[in-house]
PDB file of N, CA and C in Angstrom:
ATOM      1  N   UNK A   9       0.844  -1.179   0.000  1.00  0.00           N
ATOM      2  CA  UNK A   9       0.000   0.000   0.000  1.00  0.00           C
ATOM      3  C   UNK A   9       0.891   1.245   0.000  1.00  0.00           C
ATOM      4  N   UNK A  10       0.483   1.998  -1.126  1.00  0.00           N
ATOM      5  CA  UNK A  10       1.525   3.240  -0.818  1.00  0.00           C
ATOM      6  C   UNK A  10       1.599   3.859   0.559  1.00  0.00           C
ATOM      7  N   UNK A  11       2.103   4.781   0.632  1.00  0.00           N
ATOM      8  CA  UNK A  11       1.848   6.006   1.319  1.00  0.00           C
ATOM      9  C   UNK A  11       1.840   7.087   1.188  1.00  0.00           C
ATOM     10  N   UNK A  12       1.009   8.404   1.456  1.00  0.00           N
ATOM     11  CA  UNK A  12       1.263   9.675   1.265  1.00  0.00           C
ATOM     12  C   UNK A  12       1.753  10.264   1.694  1.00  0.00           C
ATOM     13  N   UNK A  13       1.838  11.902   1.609  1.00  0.00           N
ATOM     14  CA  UNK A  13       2.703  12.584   1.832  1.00  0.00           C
ATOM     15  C   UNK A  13       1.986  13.607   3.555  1.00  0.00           C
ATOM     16  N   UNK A  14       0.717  13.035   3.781  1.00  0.00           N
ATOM     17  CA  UNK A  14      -0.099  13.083   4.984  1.00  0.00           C
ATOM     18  C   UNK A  14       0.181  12.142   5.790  1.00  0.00           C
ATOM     19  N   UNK A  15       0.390  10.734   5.602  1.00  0.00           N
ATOM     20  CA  UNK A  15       1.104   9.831   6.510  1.00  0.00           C
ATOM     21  C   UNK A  15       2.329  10.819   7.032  1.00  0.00           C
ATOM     22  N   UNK A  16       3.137  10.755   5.995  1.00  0.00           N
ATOM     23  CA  UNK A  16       4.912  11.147   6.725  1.00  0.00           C
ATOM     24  C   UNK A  16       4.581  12.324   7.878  1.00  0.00           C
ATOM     25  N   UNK A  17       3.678  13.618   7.122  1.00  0.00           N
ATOM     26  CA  UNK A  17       3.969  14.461   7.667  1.00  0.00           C
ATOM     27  C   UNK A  17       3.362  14.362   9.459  1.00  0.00           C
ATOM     28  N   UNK A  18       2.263  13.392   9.066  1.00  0.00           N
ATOM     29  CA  UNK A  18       1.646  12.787  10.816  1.00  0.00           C
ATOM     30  C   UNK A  18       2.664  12.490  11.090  1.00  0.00           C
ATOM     31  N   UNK A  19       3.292  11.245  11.100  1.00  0.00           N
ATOM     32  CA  UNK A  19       4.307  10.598  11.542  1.00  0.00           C
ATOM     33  C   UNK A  19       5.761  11.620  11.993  1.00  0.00           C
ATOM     34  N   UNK A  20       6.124  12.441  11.395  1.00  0.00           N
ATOM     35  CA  UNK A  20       7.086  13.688  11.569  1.00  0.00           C
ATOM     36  C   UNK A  20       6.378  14.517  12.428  1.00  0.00           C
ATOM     37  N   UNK A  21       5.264  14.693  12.927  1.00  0.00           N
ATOM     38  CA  UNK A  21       4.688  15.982  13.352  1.00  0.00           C
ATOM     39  C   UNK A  21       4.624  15.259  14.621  1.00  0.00           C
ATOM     40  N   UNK A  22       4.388  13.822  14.883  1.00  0.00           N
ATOM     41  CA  UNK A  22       4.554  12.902  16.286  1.00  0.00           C
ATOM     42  C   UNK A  22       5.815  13.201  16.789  1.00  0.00           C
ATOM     43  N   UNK A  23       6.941  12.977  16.145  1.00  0.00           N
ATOM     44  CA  UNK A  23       8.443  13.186  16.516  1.00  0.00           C
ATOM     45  C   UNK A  23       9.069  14.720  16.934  1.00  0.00           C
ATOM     46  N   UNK A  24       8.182  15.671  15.795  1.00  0.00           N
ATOM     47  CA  UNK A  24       8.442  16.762  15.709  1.00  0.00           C
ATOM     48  C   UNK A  24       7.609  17.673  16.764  1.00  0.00           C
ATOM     49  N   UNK A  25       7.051  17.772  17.720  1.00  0.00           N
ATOM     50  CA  UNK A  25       5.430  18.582  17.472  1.00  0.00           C
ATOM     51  C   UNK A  25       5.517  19.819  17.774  1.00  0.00           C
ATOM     52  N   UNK A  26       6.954  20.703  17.749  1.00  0.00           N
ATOM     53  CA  UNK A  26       6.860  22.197  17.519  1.00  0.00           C
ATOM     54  C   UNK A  26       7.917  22.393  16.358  1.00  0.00           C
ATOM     55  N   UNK A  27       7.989  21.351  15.787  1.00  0.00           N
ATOM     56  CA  UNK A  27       8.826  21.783  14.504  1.00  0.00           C
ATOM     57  C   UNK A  27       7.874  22.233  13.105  1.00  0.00           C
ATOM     58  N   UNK A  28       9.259  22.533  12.160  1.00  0.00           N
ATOM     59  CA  UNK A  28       8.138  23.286  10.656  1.00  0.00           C
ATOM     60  C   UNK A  28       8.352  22.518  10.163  1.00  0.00           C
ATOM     61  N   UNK A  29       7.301  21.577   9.348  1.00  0.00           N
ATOM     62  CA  UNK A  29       7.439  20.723   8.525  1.00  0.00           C
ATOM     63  C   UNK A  29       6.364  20.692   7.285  1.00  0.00           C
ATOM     64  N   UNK A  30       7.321  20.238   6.500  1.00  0.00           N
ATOM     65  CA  UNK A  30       6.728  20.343   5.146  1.00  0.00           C
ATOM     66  C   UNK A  30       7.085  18.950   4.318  1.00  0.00           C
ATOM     67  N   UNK A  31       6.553  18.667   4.140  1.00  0.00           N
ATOM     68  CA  UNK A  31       6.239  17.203   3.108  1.00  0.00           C
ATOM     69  C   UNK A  31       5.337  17.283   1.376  1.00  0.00           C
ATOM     70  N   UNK A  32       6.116  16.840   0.440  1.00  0.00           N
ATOM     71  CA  UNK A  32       5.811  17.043  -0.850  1.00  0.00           C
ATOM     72  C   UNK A  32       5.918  16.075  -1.541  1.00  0.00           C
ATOM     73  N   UNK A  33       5.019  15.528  -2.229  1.00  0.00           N
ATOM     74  CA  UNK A  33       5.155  14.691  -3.126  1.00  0.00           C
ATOM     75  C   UNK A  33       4.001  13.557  -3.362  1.00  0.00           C
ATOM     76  N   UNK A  34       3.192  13.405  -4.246  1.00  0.00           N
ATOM     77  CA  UNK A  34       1.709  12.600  -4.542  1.00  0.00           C
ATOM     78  C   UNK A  34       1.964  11.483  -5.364  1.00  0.00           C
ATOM     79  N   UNK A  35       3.222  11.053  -5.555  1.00  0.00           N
ATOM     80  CA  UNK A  35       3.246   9.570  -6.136  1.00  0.00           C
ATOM     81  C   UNK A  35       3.291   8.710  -5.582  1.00  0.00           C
ATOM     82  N   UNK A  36       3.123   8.617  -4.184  1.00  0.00           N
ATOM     83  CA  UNK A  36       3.443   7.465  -3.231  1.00  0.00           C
ATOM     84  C   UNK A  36       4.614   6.519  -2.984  1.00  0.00           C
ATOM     85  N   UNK A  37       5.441   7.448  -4.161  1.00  0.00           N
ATOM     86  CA  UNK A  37       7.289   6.590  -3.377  1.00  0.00           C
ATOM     87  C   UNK A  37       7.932   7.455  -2.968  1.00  0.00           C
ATOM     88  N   UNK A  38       8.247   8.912  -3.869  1.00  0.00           N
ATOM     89  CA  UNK A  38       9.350   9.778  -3.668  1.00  0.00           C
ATOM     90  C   UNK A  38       8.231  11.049  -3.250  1.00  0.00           C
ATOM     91  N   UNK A  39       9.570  11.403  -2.405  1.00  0.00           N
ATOM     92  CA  UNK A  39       9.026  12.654  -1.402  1.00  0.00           C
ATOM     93  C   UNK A  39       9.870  13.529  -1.426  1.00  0.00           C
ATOM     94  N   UNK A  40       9.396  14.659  -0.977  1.00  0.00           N
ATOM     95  CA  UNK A  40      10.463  15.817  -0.424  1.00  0.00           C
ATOM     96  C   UNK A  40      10.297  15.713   1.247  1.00  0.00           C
ATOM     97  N   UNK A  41      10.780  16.454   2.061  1.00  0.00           N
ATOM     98  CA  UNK A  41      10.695  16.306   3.302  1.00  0.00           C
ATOM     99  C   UNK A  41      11.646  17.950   4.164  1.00  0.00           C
ATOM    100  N   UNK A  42      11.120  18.853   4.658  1.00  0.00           N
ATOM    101  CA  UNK A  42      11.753  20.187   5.423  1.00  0.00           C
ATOM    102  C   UNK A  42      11.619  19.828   6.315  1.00  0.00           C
ATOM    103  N   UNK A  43      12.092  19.712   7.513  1.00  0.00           N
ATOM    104  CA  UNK A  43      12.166  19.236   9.153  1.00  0.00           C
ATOM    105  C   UNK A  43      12.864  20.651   9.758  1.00  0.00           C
ATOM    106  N   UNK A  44      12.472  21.666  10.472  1.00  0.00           N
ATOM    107  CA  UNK A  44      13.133  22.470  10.734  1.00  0.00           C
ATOM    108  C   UNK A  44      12.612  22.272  12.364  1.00  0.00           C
ATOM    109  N   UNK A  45      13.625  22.210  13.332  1.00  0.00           N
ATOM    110  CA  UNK A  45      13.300  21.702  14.961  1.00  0.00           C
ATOM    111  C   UNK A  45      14.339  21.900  15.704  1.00  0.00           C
ATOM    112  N   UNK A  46      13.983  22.520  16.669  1.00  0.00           N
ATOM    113  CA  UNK A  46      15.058  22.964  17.469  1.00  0.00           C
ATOM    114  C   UNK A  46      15.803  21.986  18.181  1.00  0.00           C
ATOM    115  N   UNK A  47      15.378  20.510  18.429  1.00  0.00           N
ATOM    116  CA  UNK A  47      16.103  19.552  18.632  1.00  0.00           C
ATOM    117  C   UNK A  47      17.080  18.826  17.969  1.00  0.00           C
ATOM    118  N   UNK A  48      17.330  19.792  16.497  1.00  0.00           N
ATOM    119  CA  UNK A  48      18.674  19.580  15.489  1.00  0.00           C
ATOM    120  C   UNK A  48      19.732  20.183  15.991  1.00  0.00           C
ATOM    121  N   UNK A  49      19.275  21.552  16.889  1.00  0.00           N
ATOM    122  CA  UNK A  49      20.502  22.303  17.118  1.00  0.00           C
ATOM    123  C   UNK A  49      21.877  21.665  17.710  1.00  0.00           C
ATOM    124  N   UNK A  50      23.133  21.746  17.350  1.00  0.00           N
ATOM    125  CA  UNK A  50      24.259  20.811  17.820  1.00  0.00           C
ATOM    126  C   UNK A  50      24.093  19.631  17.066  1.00  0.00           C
ATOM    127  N   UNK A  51      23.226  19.500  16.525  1.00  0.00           N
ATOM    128  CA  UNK A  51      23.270  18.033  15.080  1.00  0.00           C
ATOM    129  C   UNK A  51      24.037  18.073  14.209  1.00  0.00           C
ATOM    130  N   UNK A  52      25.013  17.180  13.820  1.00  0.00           N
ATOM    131  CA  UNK A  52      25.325  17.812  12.210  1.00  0.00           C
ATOM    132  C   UNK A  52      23.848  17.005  11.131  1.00  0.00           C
ATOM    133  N   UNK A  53      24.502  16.825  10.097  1.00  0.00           N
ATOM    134  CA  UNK A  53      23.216  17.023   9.319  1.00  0.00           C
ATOM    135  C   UNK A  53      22.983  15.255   9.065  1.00  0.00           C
ATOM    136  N   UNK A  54      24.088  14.571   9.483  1.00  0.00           N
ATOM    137  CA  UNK A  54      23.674  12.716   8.913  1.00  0.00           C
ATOM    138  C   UNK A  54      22.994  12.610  10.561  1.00  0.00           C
ATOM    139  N   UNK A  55      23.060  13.044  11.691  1.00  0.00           N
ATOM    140  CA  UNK A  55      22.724  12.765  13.011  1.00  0.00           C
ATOM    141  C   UNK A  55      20.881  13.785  12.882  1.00  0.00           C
ATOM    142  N   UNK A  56      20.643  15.022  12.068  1.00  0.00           N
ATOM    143  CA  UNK A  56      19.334  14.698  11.991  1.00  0.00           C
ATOM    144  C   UNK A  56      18.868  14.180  11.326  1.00  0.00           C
ATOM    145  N   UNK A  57      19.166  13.717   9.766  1.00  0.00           N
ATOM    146  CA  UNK A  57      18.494  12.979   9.047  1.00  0.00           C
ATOM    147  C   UNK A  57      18.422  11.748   9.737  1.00  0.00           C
ATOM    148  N   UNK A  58      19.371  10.894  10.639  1.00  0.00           N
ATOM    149  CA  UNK A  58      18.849   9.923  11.226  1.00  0.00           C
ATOM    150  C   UNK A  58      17.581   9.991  12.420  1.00  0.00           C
ATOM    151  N   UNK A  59      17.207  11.223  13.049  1.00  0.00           N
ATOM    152  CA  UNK A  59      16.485  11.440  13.558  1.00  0.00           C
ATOM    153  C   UNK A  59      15.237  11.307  12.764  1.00  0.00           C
ATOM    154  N   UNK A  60      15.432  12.028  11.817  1.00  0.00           N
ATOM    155  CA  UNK A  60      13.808  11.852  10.622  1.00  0.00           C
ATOM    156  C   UNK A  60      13.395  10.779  10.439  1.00  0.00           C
ATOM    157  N   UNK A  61      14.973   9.504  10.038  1.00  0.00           N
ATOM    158  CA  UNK A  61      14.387   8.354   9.739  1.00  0.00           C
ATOM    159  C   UNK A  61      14.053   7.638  10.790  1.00  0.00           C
ATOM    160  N   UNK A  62      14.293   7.927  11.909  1.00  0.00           N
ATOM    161  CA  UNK A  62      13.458   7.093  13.316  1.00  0.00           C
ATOM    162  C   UNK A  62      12.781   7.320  13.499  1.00  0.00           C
ATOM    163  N   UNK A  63      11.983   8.869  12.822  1.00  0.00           N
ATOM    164  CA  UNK A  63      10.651   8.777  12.951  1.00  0.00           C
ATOM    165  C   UNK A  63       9.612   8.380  12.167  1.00  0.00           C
ATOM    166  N   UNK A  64      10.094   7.981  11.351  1.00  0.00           N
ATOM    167  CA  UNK A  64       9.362   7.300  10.158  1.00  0.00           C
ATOM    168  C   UNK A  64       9.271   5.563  10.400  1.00  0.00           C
ATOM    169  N   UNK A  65       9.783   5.037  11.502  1.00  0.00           N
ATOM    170  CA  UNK A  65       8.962   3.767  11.915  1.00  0.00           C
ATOM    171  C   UNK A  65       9.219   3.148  11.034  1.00  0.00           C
ATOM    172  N   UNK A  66       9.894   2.778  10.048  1.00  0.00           N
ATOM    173  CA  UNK A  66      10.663   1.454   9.535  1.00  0.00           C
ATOM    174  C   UNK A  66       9.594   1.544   7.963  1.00  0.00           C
ATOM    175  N   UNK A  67       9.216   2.692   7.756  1.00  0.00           N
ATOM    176  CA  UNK A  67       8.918   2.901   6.309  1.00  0.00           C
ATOM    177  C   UNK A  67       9.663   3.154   5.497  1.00  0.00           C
ATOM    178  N   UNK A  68      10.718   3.176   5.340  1.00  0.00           N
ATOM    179  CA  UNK A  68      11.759   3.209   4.618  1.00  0.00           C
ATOM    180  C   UNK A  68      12.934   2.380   4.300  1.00  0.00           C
ATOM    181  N   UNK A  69      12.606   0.928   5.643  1.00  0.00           N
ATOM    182  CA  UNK A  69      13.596  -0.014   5.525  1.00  0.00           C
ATOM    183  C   UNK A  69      13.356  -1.113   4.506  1.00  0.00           C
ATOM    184  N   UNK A  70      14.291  -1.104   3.778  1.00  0.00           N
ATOM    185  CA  UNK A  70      14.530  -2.100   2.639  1.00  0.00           C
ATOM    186  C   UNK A  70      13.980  -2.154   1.649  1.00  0.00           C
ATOM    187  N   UNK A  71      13.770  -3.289   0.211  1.00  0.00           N
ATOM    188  CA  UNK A  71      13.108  -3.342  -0.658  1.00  0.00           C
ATOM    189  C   UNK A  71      11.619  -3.138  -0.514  1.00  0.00           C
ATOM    190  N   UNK A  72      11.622  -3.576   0.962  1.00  0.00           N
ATOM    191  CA  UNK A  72       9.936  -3.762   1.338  1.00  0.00           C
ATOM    192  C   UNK A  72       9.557  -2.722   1.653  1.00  0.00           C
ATOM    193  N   UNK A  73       9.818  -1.575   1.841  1.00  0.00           N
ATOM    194  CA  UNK A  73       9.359  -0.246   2.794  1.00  0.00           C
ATOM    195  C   UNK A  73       8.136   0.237   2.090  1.00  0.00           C
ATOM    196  N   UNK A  74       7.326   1.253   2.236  1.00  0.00           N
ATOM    197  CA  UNK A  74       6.259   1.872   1.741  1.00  0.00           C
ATOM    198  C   UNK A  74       6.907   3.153   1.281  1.00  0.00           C
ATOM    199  N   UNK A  75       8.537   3.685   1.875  1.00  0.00           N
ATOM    200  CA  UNK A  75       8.757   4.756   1.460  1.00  0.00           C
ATOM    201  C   UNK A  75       9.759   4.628   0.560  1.00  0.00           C
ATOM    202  N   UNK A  76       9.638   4.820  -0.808  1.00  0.00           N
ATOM    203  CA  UNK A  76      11.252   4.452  -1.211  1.00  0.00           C
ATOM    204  C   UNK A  76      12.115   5.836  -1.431  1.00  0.00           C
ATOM    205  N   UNK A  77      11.831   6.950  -1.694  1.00  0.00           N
ATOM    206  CA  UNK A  77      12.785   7.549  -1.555  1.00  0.00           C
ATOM    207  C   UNK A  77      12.253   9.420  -0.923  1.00  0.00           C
ATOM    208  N   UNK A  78      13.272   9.961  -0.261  1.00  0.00           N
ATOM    209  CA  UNK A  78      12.775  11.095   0.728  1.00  0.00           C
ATOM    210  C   UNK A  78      14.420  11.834   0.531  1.00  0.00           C
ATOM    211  N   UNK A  79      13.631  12.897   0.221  1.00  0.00           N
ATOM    212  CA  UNK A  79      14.581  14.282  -0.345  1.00  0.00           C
ATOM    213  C   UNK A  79      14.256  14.750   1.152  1.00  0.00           C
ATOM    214  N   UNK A  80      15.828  15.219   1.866  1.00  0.00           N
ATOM    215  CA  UNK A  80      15.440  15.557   2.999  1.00  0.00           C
ATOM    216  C   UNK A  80      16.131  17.014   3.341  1.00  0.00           C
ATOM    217  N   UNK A  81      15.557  18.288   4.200  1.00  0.00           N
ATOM    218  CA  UNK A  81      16.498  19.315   4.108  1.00  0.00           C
ATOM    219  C   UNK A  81      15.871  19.580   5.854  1.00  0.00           C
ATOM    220  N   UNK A  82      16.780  19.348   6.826  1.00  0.00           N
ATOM    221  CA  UNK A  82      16.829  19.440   8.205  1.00  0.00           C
ATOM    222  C   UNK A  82      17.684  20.311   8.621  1.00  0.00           C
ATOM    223  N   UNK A  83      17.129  21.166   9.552  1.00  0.00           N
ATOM    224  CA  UNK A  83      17.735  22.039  10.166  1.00  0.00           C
ATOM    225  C   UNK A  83      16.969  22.824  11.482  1.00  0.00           C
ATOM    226  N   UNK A  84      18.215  23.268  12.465  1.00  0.00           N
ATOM    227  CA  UNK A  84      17.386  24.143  13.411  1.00  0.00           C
ATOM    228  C   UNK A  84      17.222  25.372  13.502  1.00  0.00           C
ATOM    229  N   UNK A  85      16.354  26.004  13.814  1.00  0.00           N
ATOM    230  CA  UNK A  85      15.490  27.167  13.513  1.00  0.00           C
ATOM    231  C   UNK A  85      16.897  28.081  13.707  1.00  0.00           C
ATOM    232  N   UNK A  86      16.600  29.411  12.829  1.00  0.00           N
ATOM    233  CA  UNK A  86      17.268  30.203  13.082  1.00  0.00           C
ATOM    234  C   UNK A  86      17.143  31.359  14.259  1.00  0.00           C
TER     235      UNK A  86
END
């Protein structure tokens, strides 16, 4: 079953819930993804993208995932 781009952004907005987030994309594999959260600050940028992908609950692991690919741009607020 695919997924949309309303799943992720629930699922990010659980992890996130005073961050800015923005989620793009209606084909049900490839996405865009903005995560902007003050719990990046002192992150470099592979330590939040791993944060994103832990919040995405194992939709993205392997051949099998529902997510196959996520354009990601994370950062903490200015």
């Amino acid at each position: 079953m695919p997924i949309s781009a309303r799943d992720i952004e629930q699922l990010l907005r659980e992890a996130f819930p005073k961050g800015q987030i923005k989620v793009e994309g209606d084909d049900g594999a490839h996405f865009a993804a903005q995560v902007i959260d003050e719990s990046f600050r002192g992150m470099n940028r592979v330590q939040q993208q791993r944060a994103v992908y832990a919040a995405l609950k194992g939709k993205m692991d392997g051949s099998h995932g529902e997510l196959h690919a996520l354009a990601l741009t994370t950062k903490a607020p200015d």
